[in-house]
Coordinates of C-alpha atoms and ligand atoms in Angstrom, one line a residue:
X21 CA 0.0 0.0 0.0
X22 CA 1.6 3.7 -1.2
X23 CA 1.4 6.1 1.8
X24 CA 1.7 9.9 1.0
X25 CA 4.1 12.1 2.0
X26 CA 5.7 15.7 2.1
X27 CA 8.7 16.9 3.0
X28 CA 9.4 20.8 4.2
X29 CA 12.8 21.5 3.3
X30 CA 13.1 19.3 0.9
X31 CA 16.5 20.9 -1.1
X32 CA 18.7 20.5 2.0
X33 CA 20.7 18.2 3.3
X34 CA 18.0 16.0 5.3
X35 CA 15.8 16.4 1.7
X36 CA 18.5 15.0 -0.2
X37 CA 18.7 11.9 2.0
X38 CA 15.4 11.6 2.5
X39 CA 14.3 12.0 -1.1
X40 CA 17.2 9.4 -2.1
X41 CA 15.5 6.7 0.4
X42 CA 12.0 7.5 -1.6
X43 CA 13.9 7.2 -4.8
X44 CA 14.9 3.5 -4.1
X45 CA 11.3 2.8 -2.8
X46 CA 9.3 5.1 -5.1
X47 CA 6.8 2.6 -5.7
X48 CA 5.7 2.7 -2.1
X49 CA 5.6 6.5 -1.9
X50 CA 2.8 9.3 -3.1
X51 CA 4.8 13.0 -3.2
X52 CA 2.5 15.7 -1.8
X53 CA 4.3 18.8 -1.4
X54 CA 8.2 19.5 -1.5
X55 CA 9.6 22.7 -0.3
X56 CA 12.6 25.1 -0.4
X57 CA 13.4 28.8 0.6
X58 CA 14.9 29.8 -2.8
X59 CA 16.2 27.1 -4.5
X60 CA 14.0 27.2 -7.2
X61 CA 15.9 25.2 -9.9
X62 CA 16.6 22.5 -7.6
X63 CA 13.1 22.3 -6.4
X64 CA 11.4 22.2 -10.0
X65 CA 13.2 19.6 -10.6
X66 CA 12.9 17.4 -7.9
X67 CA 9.2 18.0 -7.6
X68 CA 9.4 16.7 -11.7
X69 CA 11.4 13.8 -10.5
X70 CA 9.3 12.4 -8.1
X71 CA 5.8 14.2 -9.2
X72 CA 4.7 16.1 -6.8
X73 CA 1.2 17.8 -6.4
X74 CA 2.7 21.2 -5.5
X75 CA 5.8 22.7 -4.7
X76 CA 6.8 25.8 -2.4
X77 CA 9.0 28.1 -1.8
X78 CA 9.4 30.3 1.4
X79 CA 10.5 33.5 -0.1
X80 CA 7.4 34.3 -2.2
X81 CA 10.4 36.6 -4.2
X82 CA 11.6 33.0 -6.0
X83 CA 8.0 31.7 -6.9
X84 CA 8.4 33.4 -10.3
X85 CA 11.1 31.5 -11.2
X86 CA 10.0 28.4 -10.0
X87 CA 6.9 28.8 -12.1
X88 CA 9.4 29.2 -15.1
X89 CA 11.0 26.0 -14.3
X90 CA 7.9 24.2 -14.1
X91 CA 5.9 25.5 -16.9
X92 CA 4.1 23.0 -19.3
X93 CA 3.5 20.3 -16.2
X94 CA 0.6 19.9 -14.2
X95 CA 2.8 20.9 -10.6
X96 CA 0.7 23.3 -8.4
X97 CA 3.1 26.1 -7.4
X98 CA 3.1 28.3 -4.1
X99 CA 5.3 31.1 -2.5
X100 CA 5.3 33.1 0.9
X101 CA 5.0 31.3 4.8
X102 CA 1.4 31.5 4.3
X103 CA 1.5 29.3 1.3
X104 CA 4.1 26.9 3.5
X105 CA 0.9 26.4 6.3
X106 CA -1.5 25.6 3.4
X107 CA 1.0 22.8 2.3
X108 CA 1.5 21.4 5.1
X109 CA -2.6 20.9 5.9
X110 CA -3.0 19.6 2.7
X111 CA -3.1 15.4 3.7
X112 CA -0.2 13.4 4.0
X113 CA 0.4 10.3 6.0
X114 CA 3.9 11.4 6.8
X115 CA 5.6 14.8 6.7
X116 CA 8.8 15.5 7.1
X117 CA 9.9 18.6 8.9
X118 CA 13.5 19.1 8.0
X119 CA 14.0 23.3 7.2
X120 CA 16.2 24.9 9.3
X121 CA 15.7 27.2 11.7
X122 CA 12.8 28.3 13.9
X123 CA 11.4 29.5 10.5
X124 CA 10.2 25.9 10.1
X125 CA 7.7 26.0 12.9
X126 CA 4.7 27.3 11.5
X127 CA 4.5 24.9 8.5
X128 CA 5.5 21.6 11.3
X129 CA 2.5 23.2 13.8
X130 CA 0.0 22.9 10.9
X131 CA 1.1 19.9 10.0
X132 CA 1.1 18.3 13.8
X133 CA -2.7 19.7 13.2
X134 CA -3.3 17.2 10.6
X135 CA -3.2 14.0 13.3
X136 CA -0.9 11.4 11.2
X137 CA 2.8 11.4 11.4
X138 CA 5.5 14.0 11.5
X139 CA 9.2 13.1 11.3
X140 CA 10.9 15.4 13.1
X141 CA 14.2 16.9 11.8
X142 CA 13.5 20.3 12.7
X143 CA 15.1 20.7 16.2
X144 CA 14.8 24.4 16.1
X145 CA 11.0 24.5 15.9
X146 CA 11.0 21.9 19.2
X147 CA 13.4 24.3 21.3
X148 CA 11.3 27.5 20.4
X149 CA 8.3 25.9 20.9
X150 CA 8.4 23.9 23.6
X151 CA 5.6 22.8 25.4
X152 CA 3.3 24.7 23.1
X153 CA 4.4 21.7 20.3
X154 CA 4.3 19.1 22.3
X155 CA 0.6 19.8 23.6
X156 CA -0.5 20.0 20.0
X157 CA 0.7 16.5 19.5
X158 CA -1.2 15.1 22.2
X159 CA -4.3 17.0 21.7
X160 CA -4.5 16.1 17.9
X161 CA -3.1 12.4 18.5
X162 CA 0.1 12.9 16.5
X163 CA 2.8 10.2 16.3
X164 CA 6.2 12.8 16.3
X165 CA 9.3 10.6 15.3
X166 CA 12.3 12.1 16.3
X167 CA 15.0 12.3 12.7
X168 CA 17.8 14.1 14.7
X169 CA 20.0 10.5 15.0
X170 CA 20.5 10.6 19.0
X171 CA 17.0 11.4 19.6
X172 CA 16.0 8.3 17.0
X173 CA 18.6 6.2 18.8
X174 CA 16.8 7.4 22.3
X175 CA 13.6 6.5 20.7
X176 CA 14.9 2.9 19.5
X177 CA 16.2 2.4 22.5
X178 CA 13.2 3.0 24.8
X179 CA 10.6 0.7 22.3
X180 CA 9.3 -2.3 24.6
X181 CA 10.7 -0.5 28.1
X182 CA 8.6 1.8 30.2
X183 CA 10.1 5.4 30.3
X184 CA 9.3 5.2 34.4
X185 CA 12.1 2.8 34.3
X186 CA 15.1 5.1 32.9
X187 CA 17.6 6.4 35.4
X188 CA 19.6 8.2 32.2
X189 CA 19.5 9.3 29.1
X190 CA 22.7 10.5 27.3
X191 CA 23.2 12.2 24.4
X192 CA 26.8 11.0 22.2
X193 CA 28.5 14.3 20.6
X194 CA 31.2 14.3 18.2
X195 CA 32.3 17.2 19.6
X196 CA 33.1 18.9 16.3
X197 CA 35.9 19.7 14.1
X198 CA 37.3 22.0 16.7
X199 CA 37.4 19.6 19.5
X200 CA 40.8 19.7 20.2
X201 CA 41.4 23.5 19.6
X202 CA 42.9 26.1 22.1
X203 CA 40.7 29.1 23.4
X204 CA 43.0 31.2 21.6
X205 CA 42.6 29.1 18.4
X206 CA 39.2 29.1 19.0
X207 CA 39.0 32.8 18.2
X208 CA 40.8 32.7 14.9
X209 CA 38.6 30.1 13.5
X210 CA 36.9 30.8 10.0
X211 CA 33.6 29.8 8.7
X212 CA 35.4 27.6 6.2
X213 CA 37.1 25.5 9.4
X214 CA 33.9 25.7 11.3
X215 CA 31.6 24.3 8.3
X216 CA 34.1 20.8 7.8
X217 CA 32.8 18.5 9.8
X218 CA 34.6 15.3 10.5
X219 CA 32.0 12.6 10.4
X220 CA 28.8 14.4 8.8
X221 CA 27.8 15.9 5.9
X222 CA 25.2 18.5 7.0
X223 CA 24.0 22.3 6.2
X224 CA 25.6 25.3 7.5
X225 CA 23.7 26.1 10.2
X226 CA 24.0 23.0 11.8
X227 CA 27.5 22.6 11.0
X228 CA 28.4 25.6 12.6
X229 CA 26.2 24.7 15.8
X230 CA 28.3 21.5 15.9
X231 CA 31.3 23.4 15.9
X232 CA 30.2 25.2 18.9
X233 CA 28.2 22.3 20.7
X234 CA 24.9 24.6 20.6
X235 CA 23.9 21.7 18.4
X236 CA 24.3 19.5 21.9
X237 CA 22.7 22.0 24.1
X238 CA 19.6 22.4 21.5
X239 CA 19.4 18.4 21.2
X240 CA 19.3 18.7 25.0
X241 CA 16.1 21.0 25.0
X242 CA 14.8 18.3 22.4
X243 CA 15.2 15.6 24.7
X244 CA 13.9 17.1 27.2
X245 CA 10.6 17.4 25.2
X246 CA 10.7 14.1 23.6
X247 CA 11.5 12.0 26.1
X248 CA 10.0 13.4 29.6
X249 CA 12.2 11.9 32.1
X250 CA 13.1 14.7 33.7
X251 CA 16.3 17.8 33.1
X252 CA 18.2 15.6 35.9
X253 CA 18.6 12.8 34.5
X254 CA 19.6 14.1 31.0
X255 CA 23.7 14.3 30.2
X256 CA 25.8 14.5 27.6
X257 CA 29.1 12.8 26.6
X258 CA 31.8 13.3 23.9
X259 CA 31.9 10.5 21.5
X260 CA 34.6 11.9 18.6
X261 CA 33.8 8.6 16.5
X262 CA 30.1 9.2 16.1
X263 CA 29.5 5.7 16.3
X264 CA 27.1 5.1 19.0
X265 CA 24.3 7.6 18.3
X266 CA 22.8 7.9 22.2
X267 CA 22.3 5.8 25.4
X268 CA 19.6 4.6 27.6
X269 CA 20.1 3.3 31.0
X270 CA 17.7 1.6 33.2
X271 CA 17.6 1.3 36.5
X272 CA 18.6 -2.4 36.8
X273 CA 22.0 -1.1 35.5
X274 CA 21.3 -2.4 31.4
X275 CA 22.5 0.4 29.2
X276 CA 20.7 0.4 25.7
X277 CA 22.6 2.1 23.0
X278 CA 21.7 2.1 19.3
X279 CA 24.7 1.9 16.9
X280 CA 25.3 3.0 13.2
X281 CA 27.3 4.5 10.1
X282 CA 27.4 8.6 10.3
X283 CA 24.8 8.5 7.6
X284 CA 21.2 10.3 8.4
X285 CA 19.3 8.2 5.8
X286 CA 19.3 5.6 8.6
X287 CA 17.2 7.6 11.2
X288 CA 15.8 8.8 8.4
X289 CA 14.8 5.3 7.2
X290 CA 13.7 4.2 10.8
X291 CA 11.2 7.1 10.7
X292 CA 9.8 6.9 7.2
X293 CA 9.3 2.8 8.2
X294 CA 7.7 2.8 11.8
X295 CA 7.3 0.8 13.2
X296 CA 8.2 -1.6 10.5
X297 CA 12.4 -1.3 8.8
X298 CA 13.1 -0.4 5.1
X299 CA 16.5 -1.3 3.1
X300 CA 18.8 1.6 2.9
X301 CA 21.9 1.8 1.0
X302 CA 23.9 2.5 3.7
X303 CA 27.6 1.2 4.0
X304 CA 27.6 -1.1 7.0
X305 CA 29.1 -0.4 10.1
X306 CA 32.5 -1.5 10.5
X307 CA 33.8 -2.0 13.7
X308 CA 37.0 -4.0 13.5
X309 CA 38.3 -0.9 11.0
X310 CA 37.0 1.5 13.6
X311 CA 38.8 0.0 16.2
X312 CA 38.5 2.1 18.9
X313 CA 35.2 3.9 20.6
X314 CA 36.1 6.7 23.3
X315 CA 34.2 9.3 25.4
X316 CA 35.0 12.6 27.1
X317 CA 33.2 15.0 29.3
X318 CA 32.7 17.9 27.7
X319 CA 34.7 20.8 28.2
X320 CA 32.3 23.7 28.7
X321 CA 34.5 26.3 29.5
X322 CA 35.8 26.3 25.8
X323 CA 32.6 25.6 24.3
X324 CA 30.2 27.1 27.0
X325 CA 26.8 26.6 24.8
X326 CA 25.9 23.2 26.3
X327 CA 25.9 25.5 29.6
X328 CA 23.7 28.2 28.3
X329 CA 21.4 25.8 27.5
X330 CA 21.1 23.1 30.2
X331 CA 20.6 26.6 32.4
X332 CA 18.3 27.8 30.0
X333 CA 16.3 24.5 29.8
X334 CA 16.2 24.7 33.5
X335 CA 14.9 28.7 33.8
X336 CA 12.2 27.2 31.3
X337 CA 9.7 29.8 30.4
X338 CA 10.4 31.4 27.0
X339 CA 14.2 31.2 27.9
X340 CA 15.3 28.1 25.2
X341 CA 13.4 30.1 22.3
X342 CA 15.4 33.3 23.3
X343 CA 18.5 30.6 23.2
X344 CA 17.4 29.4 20.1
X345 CA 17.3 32.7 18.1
X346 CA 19.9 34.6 19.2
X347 CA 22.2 31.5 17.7
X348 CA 20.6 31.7 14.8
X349 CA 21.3 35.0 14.5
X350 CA 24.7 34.9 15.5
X351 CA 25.2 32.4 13.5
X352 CA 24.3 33.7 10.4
X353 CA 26.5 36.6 11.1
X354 CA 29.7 34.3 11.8
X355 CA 28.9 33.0 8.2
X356 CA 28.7 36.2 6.8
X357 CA 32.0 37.0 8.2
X358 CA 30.6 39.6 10.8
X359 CA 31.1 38.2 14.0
X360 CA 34.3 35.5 15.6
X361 CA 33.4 32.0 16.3
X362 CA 33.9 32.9 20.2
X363 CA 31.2 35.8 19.6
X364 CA 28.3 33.2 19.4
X365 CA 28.1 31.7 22.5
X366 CA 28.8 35.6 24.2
X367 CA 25.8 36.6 21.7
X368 CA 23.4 34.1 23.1
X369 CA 24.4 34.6 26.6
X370 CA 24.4 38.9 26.7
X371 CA 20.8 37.7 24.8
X372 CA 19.3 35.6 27.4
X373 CA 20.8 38.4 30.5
X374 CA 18.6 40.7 28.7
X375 CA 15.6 38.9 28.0
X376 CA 13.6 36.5 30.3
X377 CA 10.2 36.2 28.8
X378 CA 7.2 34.6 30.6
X379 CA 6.8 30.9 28.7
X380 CA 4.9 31.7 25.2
X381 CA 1.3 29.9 25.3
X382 CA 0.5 29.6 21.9
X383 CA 2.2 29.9 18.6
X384 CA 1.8 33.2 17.9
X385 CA 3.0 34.1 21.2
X386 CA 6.4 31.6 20.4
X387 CA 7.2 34.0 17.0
X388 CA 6.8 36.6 19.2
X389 CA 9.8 35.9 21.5
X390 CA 11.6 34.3 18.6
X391 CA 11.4 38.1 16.7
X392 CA 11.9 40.0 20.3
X393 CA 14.9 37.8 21.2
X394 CA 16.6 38.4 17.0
X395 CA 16.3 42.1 17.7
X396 CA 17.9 42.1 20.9
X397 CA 20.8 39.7 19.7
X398 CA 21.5 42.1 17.1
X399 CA 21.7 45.0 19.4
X400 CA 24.2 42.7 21.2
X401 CA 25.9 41.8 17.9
X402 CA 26.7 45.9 17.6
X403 CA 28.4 45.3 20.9
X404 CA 30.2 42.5 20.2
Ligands
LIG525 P1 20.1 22.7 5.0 O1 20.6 24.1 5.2 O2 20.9 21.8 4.2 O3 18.6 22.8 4.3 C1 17.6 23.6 4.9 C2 16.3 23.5 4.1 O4 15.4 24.5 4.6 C3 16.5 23.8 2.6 O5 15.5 23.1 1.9 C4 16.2 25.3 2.6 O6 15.8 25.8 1.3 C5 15.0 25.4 3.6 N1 14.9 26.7 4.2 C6 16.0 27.5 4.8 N2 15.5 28.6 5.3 C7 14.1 28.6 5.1 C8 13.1 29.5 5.3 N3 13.4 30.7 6.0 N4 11.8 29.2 5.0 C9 11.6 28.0 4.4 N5 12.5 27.1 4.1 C10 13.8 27.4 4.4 O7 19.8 22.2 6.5 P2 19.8 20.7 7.0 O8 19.1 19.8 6.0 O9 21.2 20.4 7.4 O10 19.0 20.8 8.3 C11 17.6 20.9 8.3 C12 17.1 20.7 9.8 O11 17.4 19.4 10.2 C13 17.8 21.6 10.8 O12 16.9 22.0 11.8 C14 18.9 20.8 11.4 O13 19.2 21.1 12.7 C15 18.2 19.4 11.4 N6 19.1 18.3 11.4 C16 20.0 18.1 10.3 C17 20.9 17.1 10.3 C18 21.8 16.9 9.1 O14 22.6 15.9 9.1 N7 21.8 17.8 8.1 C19 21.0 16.1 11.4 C20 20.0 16.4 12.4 C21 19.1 17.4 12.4 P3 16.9 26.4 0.2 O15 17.6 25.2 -0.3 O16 16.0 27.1 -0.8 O17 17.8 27.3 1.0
LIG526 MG1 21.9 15.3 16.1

């Protein structure tokens, strides 16, 4: 039986791998909507490929030339974030929410609405949102699966146990390319070196967060969420090999972990299959030629984000969306060149000093600390 499904995002780096496990199991899969920001020529033609019913871009400013690309075929087109919700209540057994950035919330919210399943890539939208996301899964009787690999491995991990039983969950971090750098190297370091990960092959943003552990201290929030076993008995561990993707213990002392290749089209493939598995063609895991697994605690006074954000899970309230976009605006500004590496995590922190908002009820009330919390982190920026 073909299930439907749409995917938010679609042009990135989670879109590329999930479209390339659809590709090798097309015959099982309806395409509803793809989506990009801009990427209009990339889009148009993937939407071709697998035949989409429409395609959308978030900057209504690129719809005309996606309508170009697609002219002569029978492809809806869309631009704007309003056109983004629409998509995403159109039907669709599965969706995947994989754009980056709390700019992906909207579209995931409407299509958590919708009652069937949502694959979670999107950690952004979790942290910003909070509470607020989590309700609308249970009140519309939504099965979230987690994409982000340790929160699939978490999820693996706890299928068949009871979550009352857990005494620990922790997260696995590469650690990033610039695990082993000085704090004075640290503030020399370039987009360029920040952007090469070691063991994953990811977009920017993320790439950069990895660099600077926010990536850890967001997944942290996302446990948090996911997996309600409490802030306490969350931690985090440095795993440079990226071999075991997360750990749960149990309180008879059995630690669960789930184990892979640094490829995301196998979380991928575990959520696009639940509860069932797919084939992926994924090298296998090679463990005599890996040879050795370590682990570190993480060294938070080089890369303090995994700090700022355990404190800011624990302030609660509208704190981790405050978190969340000032990174992504500091972020942006390390990319373009305008800010040091060692600038982001000062960013964010000056950020959440300044702002402590009561926790957002509602969506609308979410965007409105998200766009709050940008301005301020830019005034910060100045002061950099
Ligand atoms: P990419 O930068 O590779 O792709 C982002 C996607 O989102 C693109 O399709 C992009 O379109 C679209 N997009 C960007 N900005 C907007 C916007 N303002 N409105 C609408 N669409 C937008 O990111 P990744 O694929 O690496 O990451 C996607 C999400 O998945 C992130 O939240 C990330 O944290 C998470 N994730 C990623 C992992 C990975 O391995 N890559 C692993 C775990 C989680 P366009 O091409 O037009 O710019
Ligand atoms: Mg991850």
């Amino acid at each position: 039986m073909t299930r439907s499904i749409s995917i938010f995002g679609a042009t990135g780096s989670i879109g590329d791998s999930t479209l390339d496990l659809i590709r090798d199991d097309r015959a099982n899969w309806d395409v509803v909507a793809l989506s990009a920001n801009c990427s209009a020529e990339k889009l148009a033609r993937l939407a071709i490929e697998f035949d989409a019913q429409i395609a959308v871009v978030g900057d209504e400013s690129c719809l005309a030339e996606l309508r170009e690309h697609l002219s002569g075929t029978s492809i809806e087109t869309a631009g704007g974030e309003q056109a983004l919700i629409e998509a995403a209540q159109r039907p669709a057994d599965l969706t995947v929410a994989a754009i980056v950035g709390c700019a992906g919330l909207a579209p995931t919210m409407a299509a958590i609405e919708q009652g069937n399943t949502v694959a979670l890539a999107n950690k952004e939208a979790l942290v910003s949102a909070g509470d607020v996301m989590t309700a609308k899964v249970a009140r519309h009787g939504t099965t979230l699966l987690p994409v982000d690999s340790e929160h699939n491995a978490i999820f693996q991990c706890l299928q068949g146990n009871d979550i009352k039983d857990v005494s620990w969950i922790t997260l696995t971090a590469s650690g990033g390319p610039l695990r082993a750098k000085t704090m004075a190297e640290l503030e020399a370091v370039t987009p360029a070196q920040a952007v090469a990960h070691p063991n994953w092959d990811m977009g920017a943003k993320i790439s950069v967060d990895s660099a600077t552990m926010f990536n850890k201290g967001l997944e942290f929030i996302e446990a948090h969420h996911l997996f309600p076993v409490g802030l306490d008995r969350l931690r985090i561990i440095v795993h440079p090999q990226s071999v075991i993707h997360s750990m749960v213990e149990y309180r008879d002392g059995s630690t669960l972990a789930q184990l892979g290749p640094s490829d995301m089209r196998v979380p991928i493939a575990s959520a696009l299959a639940h509860p069932r598995r797919m084939d992926t063609q994924c090298k296998p895991l090679d463990l005599a030629s890996i040879g050795e697994l370590t682990f570190f605690a993480p060294d938070e006074r080089r890369f303090p984000s995994t700090k700022l954000a355990r404190e800011a899970a624990y302030a609660g309230g509208g704190a981790p969306a405050v978190l969340n976009a000032a990174n992504e605006v500091a972020v942006a500004a390390f990319l373009a060149g305008q800010v040091k590496f060692t600038d982001i995590s000062a960013i964010v922190a000056r950020t959440l000093d300044s702002y402590a908002p009561e926790a957002p009820g509602n969506l609308e009330a979410v965007l409105a600390v998200d766009t709050e919390a940008r301005v301020r982190a830019k005034e910060m920026m100045e002061h950099a």
